[in-house]
């Protein structure tokens, strides 16, 4: 992808984010665009950084580790968002590299992140299985309060919000009830951040109250099949 193509994609997504904020009567600053760069090369992240993007999302802990190591010196102020499911054995990479972890749903992972984190607390969002899908990661909605209390008791972690990954649907509108439910749960827990919405449905998510949207394909194009 050329610099011009990437700039055009960012401008188009930015315009859609701004329009969704306007429709919902929300300030543009209330929503952070997390550019999901998983499986794309570090060079493309660097290019997006030069275009002004600061928040990037990665799914795989070791890919995050490698990009963090490669870009740390050349992209000062870049914030890494770890957005994928995590095993305790890989928690050390997220603890070291991430600004925010969006997919917390296991106490053993939370404990390991807490043990490994140094410096500022790791901002964490609990992933909620909003649509009660059997195949999906995430804590069941009725278990969120108890899990939140456990996370809040750990040092070096700061519970800031909830994440939802509703089903892939034909029409984004179909996910509006899930987004609204997650936003309501976030408010009820007194949390500030609500991470929801991807390329297919980020505008509906913003209308429902998302504060972090995770957009990959609309910015970087289709992901290569092989890991970059
Ligand atoms: C890949 C991924 C995204 C981005 O999806 P796109 O459809 O490419 O925008 C967002 N969130 C999570 C958890 C992902 O794994």
PDB file of C-alpha atoms and ligand atoms in Angstrom:
ATOM      1  CA  UNK A   1       0.000   0.000   0.000  1.00  0.00           C
ATOM      2  CA  UNK A   2       1.341   3.441  -0.875  1.00  0.00           C
ATOM      3  CA  UNK A   3       1.498   6.365   1.501  1.00  0.00           C
ATOM      4  CA  UNK A   4      -1.251   8.126  -0.483  1.00  0.00           C
ATOM      5  CA  UNK A   5      -3.564   5.109  -0.343  1.00  0.00           C
ATOM      6  CA  UNK A   6      -2.998   4.765   3.386  1.00  0.00           C
ATOM      7  CA  UNK A   7      -3.616   8.479   3.919  1.00  0.00           C
ATOM      8  CA  UNK A   8      -6.851   8.241   1.903  1.00  0.00           C
ATOM      9  CA  UNK A   9      -8.040   5.274   3.987  1.00  0.00           C
ATOM     10  CA  UNK A  10      -7.315   7.103   7.231  1.00  0.00           C
ATOM     11  CA  UNK A  11      -9.087  10.225   5.979  1.00  0.00           C
ATOM     12  CA  UNK A  12     -12.149   8.215   4.934  1.00  0.00           C
ATOM     13  CA  UNK A  13     -12.396   6.368   8.261  1.00  0.00           C
ATOM     14  CA  UNK A  14     -11.805   9.593  10.173  1.00  0.00           C
ATOM     15  CA  UNK A  15     -14.671  11.256   8.293  1.00  0.00           C
ATOM     16  CA  UNK A  16     -16.972   8.329   9.126  1.00  0.00           C
ATOM     17  CA  UNK A  17     -15.950   8.401  12.808  1.00  0.00           C
ATOM     18  CA  UNK A  18     -16.572  12.143  12.962  1.00  0.00           C
ATOM     19  CA  UNK A  19     -19.960  11.806  11.257  1.00  0.00           C
ATOM     20  CA  UNK A  20     -21.049   9.044  13.647  1.00  0.00           C
ATOM     21  CA  UNK A  21     -19.996  11.185  16.623  1.00  0.00           C
ATOM     22  CA  UNK A  22     -21.977  14.104  15.217  1.00  0.00           C
ATOM     23  CA  UNK A  23     -25.095  11.958  14.680  1.00  0.00           C
ATOM     24  CA  UNK A  24     -24.855  10.761  18.279  1.00  0.00           C
ATOM     25  CA  UNK A  25     -24.240  14.250  19.688  1.00  0.00           C
ATOM     26  CA  UNK A  26     -20.846  13.150  20.976  1.00  0.00           C
ATOM     27  CA  UNK A  27     -17.554  15.030  20.863  1.00  0.00           C
ATOM     28  CA  UNK A  28     -15.058  13.633  18.373  1.00  0.00           C
ATOM     29  CA  UNK A  29     -12.514  13.424  21.209  1.00  0.00           C
ATOM     30  CA  UNK A  30     -14.794  10.973  23.026  1.00  0.00           C
ATOM     31  CA  UNK A  31     -13.796   8.220  20.587  1.00  0.00           C
ATOM     32  CA  UNK A  32     -10.300   6.837  20.021  1.00  0.00           C
ATOM     33  CA  UNK A  33      -9.584   5.099  16.738  1.00  0.00           C
ATOM     34  CA  UNK A  34      -7.412   2.030  17.360  1.00  0.00           C
ATOM     35  CA  UNK A  35      -5.804   1.031  14.058  1.00  0.00           C
ATOM     36  CA  UNK A  36      -5.618  -2.778  14.049  1.00  0.00           C
ATOM     37  CA  UNK A  37      -2.327  -3.656  12.376  1.00  0.00           C
ATOM     38  CA  UNK A  38      -2.138  -7.399  13.084  1.00  0.00           C
ATOM     39  CA  UNK A  39      -0.445  -9.400  10.313  1.00  0.00           C
ATOM     40  CA  UNK A  40       0.619  -6.232   8.540  1.00  0.00           C
ATOM     41  CA  UNK A  41       4.305  -5.342   8.403  1.00  0.00           C
ATOM     42  CA  UNK A  42       5.896  -2.945  10.877  1.00  0.00           C
ATOM     43  CA  UNK A  43       6.721  -0.606   7.977  1.00  0.00           C
ATOM     44  CA  UNK A  44       3.024   0.008   7.434  1.00  0.00           C
ATOM     45  CA  UNK A  45       2.578   0.861  11.114  1.00  0.00           C
ATOM     46  CA  UNK A  46       5.493   3.259  10.830  1.00  0.00           C
ATOM     47  CA  UNK A  47       3.874   4.922   7.819  1.00  0.00           C
ATOM     48  CA  UNK A  48       0.564   5.298   9.651  1.00  0.00           C
ATOM     49  CA  UNK A  49       2.442   6.753  12.621  1.00  0.00           C
ATOM     50  CA  UNK A  50       4.019   9.331  10.310  1.00  0.00           C
ATOM     51  CA  UNK A  51       0.529  10.213   9.103  1.00  0.00           C
ATOM     52  CA  UNK A  52      -0.378  11.020  12.713  1.00  0.00           C
ATOM     53  CA  UNK A  53      -1.960   7.805  14.006  1.00  0.00           C
ATOM     54  CA  UNK A  54      -0.898   6.958  17.577  1.00  0.00           C
ATOM     55  CA  UNK A  55      -3.084   4.040  18.762  1.00  0.00           C
ATOM     56  CA  UNK A  56      -2.466   0.627  17.216  1.00  0.00           C
ATOM     57  CA  UNK A  57      -4.056  -2.740  17.951  1.00  0.00           C
ATOM     58  CA  UNK A  58      -2.352  -6.128  17.808  1.00  0.00           C
ATOM     59  CA  UNK A  59      -3.851  -9.574  18.444  1.00  0.00           C
ATOM     60  CA  UNK A  60      -0.857 -11.826  18.852  1.00  0.00           C
ATOM     61  CA  UNK A  61       1.479 -11.345  21.816  1.00  0.00           C
ATOM     62  CA  UNK A  62       4.656 -12.293  20.003  1.00  0.00           C
ATOM     63  CA  UNK A  63       3.859 -10.113  17.013  1.00  0.00           C
ATOM     64  CA  UNK A  64       3.243  -7.282  19.477  1.00  0.00           C
ATOM     65  CA  UNK A  65       6.581  -7.997  21.154  1.00  0.00           C
ATOM     66  CA  UNK A  66       8.406  -7.845  17.815  1.00  0.00           C
ATOM     67  CA  UNK A  67       6.729  -4.685  16.549  1.00  0.00           C
ATOM     68  CA  UNK A  68       7.198  -2.987  19.916  1.00  0.00           C
ATOM     69  CA  UNK A  69      10.902  -3.843  19.819  1.00  0.00           C
ATOM     70  CA  UNK A  70      11.283  -2.711  16.223  1.00  0.00           C
ATOM     71  CA  UNK A  71       9.326   0.536  16.368  1.00  0.00           C
ATOM     72  CA  UNK A  72       9.848   1.735  19.938  1.00  0.00           C
ATOM     73  CA  UNK A  73      12.772   3.987  19.080  1.00  0.00           C
ATOM     74  CA  UNK A  74      11.394   5.376  15.799  1.00  0.00           C
ATOM     75  CA  UNK A  75       7.770   5.930  16.869  1.00  0.00           C
ATOM     76  CA  UNK A  76       7.877   7.813  20.187  1.00  0.00           C
ATOM     77  CA  UNK A  77       4.439   8.132  21.751  1.00  0.00           C
ATOM     78  CA  UNK A  78       2.963   5.170  19.903  1.00  0.00           C
ATOM     79  CA  UNK A  79       0.384   3.385  22.104  1.00  0.00           C
ATOM     80  CA  UNK A  80      -0.010  -0.363  21.654  1.00  0.00           C
ATOM     81  CA  UNK A  81      -3.391  -1.924  22.352  1.00  0.00           C
ATOM     82  CA  UNK A  82      -3.309  -5.696  22.859  1.00  0.00           C
ATOM     83  CA  UNK A  83      -6.729  -6.815  21.650  1.00  0.00           C
ATOM     84  CA  UNK A  84      -6.483 -10.588  21.254  1.00  0.00           C
ATOM     85  CA  UNK A  85      -6.978 -13.475  23.672  1.00  0.00           C
ATOM     86  CA  UNK A  86      -3.946 -14.155  25.824  1.00  0.00           C
ATOM     87  CA  UNK A  87      -2.405 -17.208  27.478  1.00  0.00           C
ATOM     88  CA  UNK A  88      -0.602 -16.745  30.815  1.00  0.00           C
ATOM     89  CA  UNK A  89       2.697 -17.777  29.196  1.00  0.00           C
ATOM     90  CA  UNK A  90       2.532 -14.815  26.799  1.00  0.00           C
ATOM     91  CA  UNK A  91       1.378 -12.265  29.369  1.00  0.00           C
ATOM     92  CA  UNK A  92       4.919 -10.996  29.839  1.00  0.00           C
ATOM     93  CA  UNK A  93       4.993  -9.589  26.300  1.00  0.00           C
ATOM     94  CA  UNK A  94       1.755  -7.692  26.784  1.00  0.00           C
ATOM     95  CA  UNK A  95       2.844  -6.503  30.234  1.00  0.00           C
ATOM     96  CA  UNK A  96       5.996  -5.077  28.706  1.00  0.00           C
ATOM     97  CA  UNK A  97       4.698  -3.600  25.455  1.00  0.00           C
ATOM     98  CA  UNK A  98       1.059  -2.641  25.846  1.00  0.00           C
ATOM     99  CA  UNK A  99      -0.539   0.641  26.861  1.00  0.00           C
ATOM    100  CA  UNK A 100      -3.969  -1.025  27.103  1.00  0.00           C
ATOM    101  CA  UNK A 101      -5.180  -4.642  27.122  1.00  0.00           C
ATOM    102  CA  UNK A 102      -8.688  -5.119  25.735  1.00  0.00           C
ATOM    103  CA  UNK A 103      -9.302  -8.849  26.156  1.00  0.00           C
ATOM    104  CA  UNK A 104      -9.085  -9.700  29.842  1.00  0.00           C
ATOM    105  CA  UNK A 105     -11.309 -12.682  30.665  1.00  0.00           C
ATOM    106  CA  UNK A 106      -9.183 -14.965  32.874  1.00  0.00           C
ATOM    107  CA  UNK A 107      -7.966 -14.452  36.411  1.00  0.00           C
ATOM    108  CA  UNK A 108      -4.717 -16.345  35.796  1.00  0.00           C
ATOM    109  CA  UNK A 109      -3.875 -13.963  32.950  1.00  0.00           C
ATOM    110  CA  UNK A 110      -4.780 -10.942  35.079  1.00  0.00           C
ATOM    111  CA  UNK A 111      -2.527 -12.202  37.874  1.00  0.00           C
ATOM    112  CA  UNK A 112       0.355 -12.821  35.507  1.00  0.00           C
ATOM    113  CA  UNK A 113      -0.037  -9.381  33.891  1.00  0.00           C
ATOM    114  CA  UNK A 114      -0.061  -7.803  37.333  1.00  0.00           C
ATOM    115  CA  UNK A 115       3.055  -9.735  38.356  1.00  0.00           C
ATOM    116  CA  UNK A 116       4.958  -8.789  35.217  1.00  0.00           C
ATOM    117  CA  UNK A 117       3.943  -5.146  34.817  1.00  0.00           C
ATOM    118  CA  UNK A 118       6.388  -2.448  35.827  1.00  0.00           C
ATOM    119  CA  UNK A 119       5.962   1.313  35.544  1.00  0.00           C
ATOM    120  CA  UNK A 120       2.505   2.709  34.929  1.00  0.00           C
ATOM    121  CA  UNK A 121      -0.398   0.342  35.632  1.00  0.00           C
ATOM    122  CA  UNK A 122      -1.609  -1.578  32.579  1.00  0.00           C
ATOM    123  CA  UNK A 123      -4.993  -0.264  31.531  1.00  0.00           C
ATOM    124  CA  UNK A 124      -7.305  -3.269  31.171  1.00  0.00           C
ATOM    125  CA  UNK A 125     -10.735  -3.862  29.712  1.00  0.00           C
ATOM    126  CA  UNK A 126     -12.716  -6.972  30.544  1.00  0.00           C
ATOM    127  CA  UNK A 127     -13.969  -8.773  27.456  1.00  0.00           C
ATOM    128  CA  UNK A 128     -17.648  -9.598  27.765  1.00  0.00           C
ATOM    129  CA  UNK A 129     -19.358 -12.287  25.723  1.00  0.00           C
ATOM    130  CA  UNK A 130     -22.153  -9.883  24.831  1.00  0.00           C
ATOM    131  CA  UNK A 131     -24.093 -12.115  22.481  1.00  0.00           C
ATOM    132  CA  UNK A 132     -23.651 -15.236  24.644  1.00  0.00           C
ATOM    133  CA  UNK A 133     -21.982 -17.126  21.831  1.00  0.00           C
ATOM    134  CA  UNK A 134     -20.611 -20.556  22.744  1.00  0.00           C
ATOM    135  CA  UNK A 135     -17.579 -20.101  20.534  1.00  0.00           C
ATOM    136  CA  UNK A 136     -16.597 -16.706  21.885  1.00  0.00           C
ATOM    137  CA  UNK A 137     -14.072 -15.629  24.430  1.00  0.00           C
ATOM    138  CA  UNK A 138     -15.208 -13.323  27.166  1.00  0.00           C
ATOM    139  CA  UNK A 139     -16.838 -13.300  30.565  1.00  0.00           C
ATOM    140  CA  UNK A 140     -20.585 -13.877  30.737  1.00  0.00           C
ATOM    141  CA  UNK A 141     -22.444 -10.635  31.515  1.00  0.00           C
ATOM    142  CA  UNK A 142     -23.687 -11.971  34.857  1.00  0.00           C
ATOM    143  CA  UNK A 143     -20.121 -12.814  35.916  1.00  0.00           C
ATOM    144  CA  UNK A 144     -18.634  -9.398  35.133  1.00  0.00           C
ATOM    145  CA  UNK A 145     -19.173  -7.816  38.562  1.00  0.00           C
ATOM    146  CA  UNK A 146     -17.329 -10.567  40.417  1.00  0.00           C
ATOM    147  CA  UNK A 147     -14.499 -10.644  37.893  1.00  0.00           C
ATOM    148  CA  UNK A 148     -14.191  -6.849  37.967  1.00  0.00           C
ATOM    149  CA  UNK A 149     -13.782  -6.971  41.753  1.00  0.00           C
ATOM    150  CA  UNK A 150     -10.977  -9.522  41.405  1.00  0.00           C
ATOM    151  CA  UNK A 151      -9.198  -7.446  38.756  1.00  0.00           C
ATOM    152  CA  UNK A 152      -9.547  -4.294  40.835  1.00  0.00           C
ATOM    153  CA  UNK A 153      -7.842  -6.010  43.763  1.00  0.00           C
ATOM    154  CA  UNK A 154      -4.642  -6.619  41.748  1.00  0.00           C
ATOM    155  CA  UNK A 155      -1.765  -4.149  41.782  1.00  0.00           C
ATOM    156  CA  UNK A 156      -0.259  -2.830  38.534  1.00  0.00           C
ATOM    157  CA  UNK A 157      -3.538  -3.140  36.637  1.00  0.00           C
ATOM    158  CA  UNK A 158      -6.119  -0.402  36.195  1.00  0.00           C
ATOM    159  CA  UNK A 159      -9.565  -1.573  35.201  1.00  0.00           C
ATOM    160  CA  UNK A 160     -10.801   1.060  32.748  1.00  0.00           C
ATOM    161  CA  UNK A 161     -13.594  -0.552  30.760  1.00  0.00           C
ATOM    162  CA  UNK A 162     -15.293  -3.377  28.909  1.00  0.00           C
ATOM    163  CA  UNK A 163     -14.793  -4.865  25.443  1.00  0.00           C
ATOM    164  CA  UNK A 164     -17.293  -6.618  23.216  1.00  0.00           C
ATOM    165  CA  UNK A 165     -16.871  -8.560  19.996  1.00  0.00           C
ATOM    166  CA  UNK A 166     -20.378  -9.320  18.761  1.00  0.00           C
ATOM    167  CA  UNK A 167     -21.041 -11.706  15.866  1.00  0.00           C
ATOM    168  CA  UNK A 168     -20.082 -11.003  12.290  1.00  0.00           C
ATOM    169  CA  UNK A 169     -23.352  -9.931  10.770  1.00  0.00           C
ATOM    170  CA  UNK A 170     -24.586  -8.928   7.377  1.00  0.00           C
ATOM    171  CA  UNK A 171     -25.980  -5.629   8.604  1.00  0.00           C
ATOM    172  CA  UNK A 172     -24.211  -3.592  11.267  1.00  0.00           C
ATOM    173  CA  UNK A 173     -27.619  -2.600  12.641  1.00  0.00           C
ATOM    174  CA  UNK A 174     -28.094  -6.170  13.854  1.00  0.00           C
ATOM    175  CA  UNK A 175     -25.383  -5.586  16.446  1.00  0.00           C
ATOM    176  CA  UNK A 176     -26.884  -2.374  17.830  1.00  0.00           C
ATOM    177  CA  UNK A 177     -28.672  -4.155  20.722  1.00  0.00           C
ATOM    178  CA  UNK A 178     -25.399  -5.857  21.736  1.00  0.00           C
ATOM    179  CA  UNK A 179     -23.519  -2.553  21.592  1.00  0.00           C
ATOM    180  CA  UNK A 180     -26.178  -0.798  23.630  1.00  0.00           C
ATOM    181  CA  UNK A 181     -26.146  -3.574  26.225  1.00  0.00           C
ATOM    182  CA  UNK A 182     -22.366  -3.382  26.567  1.00  0.00           C
ATOM    183  CA  UNK A 183     -22.459   0.406  26.883  1.00  0.00           C
ATOM    184  CA  UNK A 184     -25.102   0.106  29.605  1.00  0.00           C
ATOM    185  CA  UNK A 185     -23.045  -2.496  31.474  1.00  0.00           C
ATOM    186  CA  UNK A 186     -19.973  -0.248  31.221  1.00  0.00           C
ATOM    187  CA  UNK A 187     -21.902   2.647  32.753  1.00  0.00           C
ATOM    188  CA  UNK A 188     -23.359   0.458  35.484  1.00  0.00           C
ATOM    189  CA  UNK A 189     -19.854  -0.608  36.520  1.00  0.00           C
ATOM    190  CA  UNK A 190     -18.762   3.024  36.608  1.00  0.00           C
ATOM    191  CA  UNK A 191     -16.141   2.479  33.904  1.00  0.00           C
ATOM    192  CA  UNK A 192     -15.094   5.062  31.336  1.00  0.00           C
ATOM    193  CA  UNK A 193     -14.043   2.945  28.374  1.00  0.00           C
ATOM    194  CA  UNK A 194     -16.124   0.818  26.048  1.00  0.00           C
ATOM    195  CA  UNK A 195     -14.213  -0.954  23.259  1.00  0.00           C
ATOM    196  CA  UNK A 196     -16.506  -2.122  20.476  1.00  0.00           C
ATOM    197  CA  UNK A 197     -16.955  -1.848  16.735  1.00  0.00           C
ATOM    198  CA  UNK A 198     -14.729  -3.035  13.862  1.00  0.00           C
ATOM    199  CA  UNK A 199     -14.615  -2.266  10.134  1.00  0.00           C
ATOM    200  CA  UNK A 200     -18.081  -3.719   9.594  1.00  0.00           C
ATOM    201  CA  UNK A 201     -19.933  -1.906  12.356  1.00  0.00           C
ATOM    202  CA  UNK A 202     -17.881   0.851  14.024  1.00  0.00           C
ATOM    203  CA  UNK A 203     -20.357   3.597  13.192  1.00  0.00           C
ATOM    204  CA  UNK A 204     -23.219   1.826  14.949  1.00  0.00           C
ATOM    205  CA  UNK A 205     -20.877   1.125  17.871  1.00  0.00           C
ATOM    206  CA  UNK A 206     -20.044   4.834  18.149  1.00  0.00           C
ATOM    207  CA  UNK A 207     -23.732   5.737  18.075  1.00  0.00           C
ATOM    208  CA  UNK A 208     -24.250   3.248  20.911  1.00  0.00           C
ATOM    209  CA  UNK A 209     -21.441   4.692  23.038  1.00  0.00           C
ATOM    210  CA  UNK A 210     -18.085   3.157  22.029  1.00  0.00           C
ATOM    211  CA  UNK A 211     -15.054   5.086  23.271  1.00  0.00           C
ATOM    212  CA  UNK A 212     -12.522   2.836  21.517  1.00  0.00           C
ATOM    213  CA  UNK A 213     -13.183   1.424  18.048  1.00  0.00           C
ATOM    214  CA  UNK A 214     -10.877  -1.248  16.638  1.00  0.00           C
ATOM    215  CA  UNK A 215     -10.599  -0.857  12.882  1.00  0.00           C
ATOM    216  CA  UNK A 216      -8.234  -2.900  10.705  1.00  0.00           C
ATOM    217  CA  UNK A 217      -9.404  -3.712   7.204  1.00  0.00           C
ATOM    218  CA  UNK A 218     -10.844  -0.281   6.369  1.00  0.00           C
ATOM    219  CA  UNK A 219      -7.451   1.285   7.144  1.00  0.00           C
ATOM    220  CA  UNK A 220      -4.861  -1.268   6.046  1.00  0.00           C
ATOM    221  CA  UNK A 221      -6.788  -3.381   3.546  1.00  0.00           C
ATOM    222  CA  UNK A 222      -7.298  -7.123   3.666  1.00  0.00           C
ATOM    223  CA  UNK A 223      -4.833  -8.919   5.908  1.00  0.00           C
ATOM    224  CA  UNK A 224      -2.184 -11.065   4.240  1.00  0.00           C
ATOM    225  CA  UNK A 225      -2.834 -14.746   4.801  1.00  0.00           C
ATOM    226  CA  UNK A 226       0.682 -15.309   6.067  1.00  0.00           C
ATOM    227  CA  UNK A 227       1.828 -13.390   9.108  1.00  0.00           C
ATOM    228  CA  UNK A 228       4.004 -10.499   8.029  1.00  0.00           C
TER     229      UNK A 228
HETATM  230  C1  LIG B   1      -8.924  -8.226  13.724  1.00  0.00           C
HETATM  231  C2  LIG B   1      -9.678  -7.598  14.836  1.00  0.00           C
HETATM  232  C3  LIG B   1     -10.276  -6.339  14.674  1.00  0.00           C
HETATM  233  C4  LIG B   1     -10.265  -5.564  13.371  1.00  0.00           C
HETATM  234  O1  LIG B   1     -11.157  -6.149  12.464  1.00  0.00           O
HETATM  235  P1  LIG B   1     -11.445  -5.479  11.035  1.00  0.00           P
HETATM  236  O2  LIG B   1     -12.664  -6.167  10.579  1.00  0.00           O
HETATM  237  O3  LIG B   1     -10.264  -5.748  10.168  1.00  0.00           O
HETATM  238  O4  LIG B   1     -11.663  -4.031  11.255  1.00  0.00           O
HETATM  239  C5  LIG B   1     -10.894  -5.776  15.782  1.00  0.00           C
HETATM  240  N1  LIG B   1     -10.945  -6.418  16.970  1.00  0.00           N
HETATM  241  C6  LIG B   1     -10.407  -7.626  17.155  1.00  0.00           C
HETATM  242  C7  LIG B   1     -10.497  -8.287  18.478  1.00  0.00           C
HETATM  243  C8  LIG B   1      -9.772  -8.266  16.092  1.00  0.00           C
HETATM  244  O5  LIG B   1      -9.243  -9.489  16.277  1.00  0.00           O
END
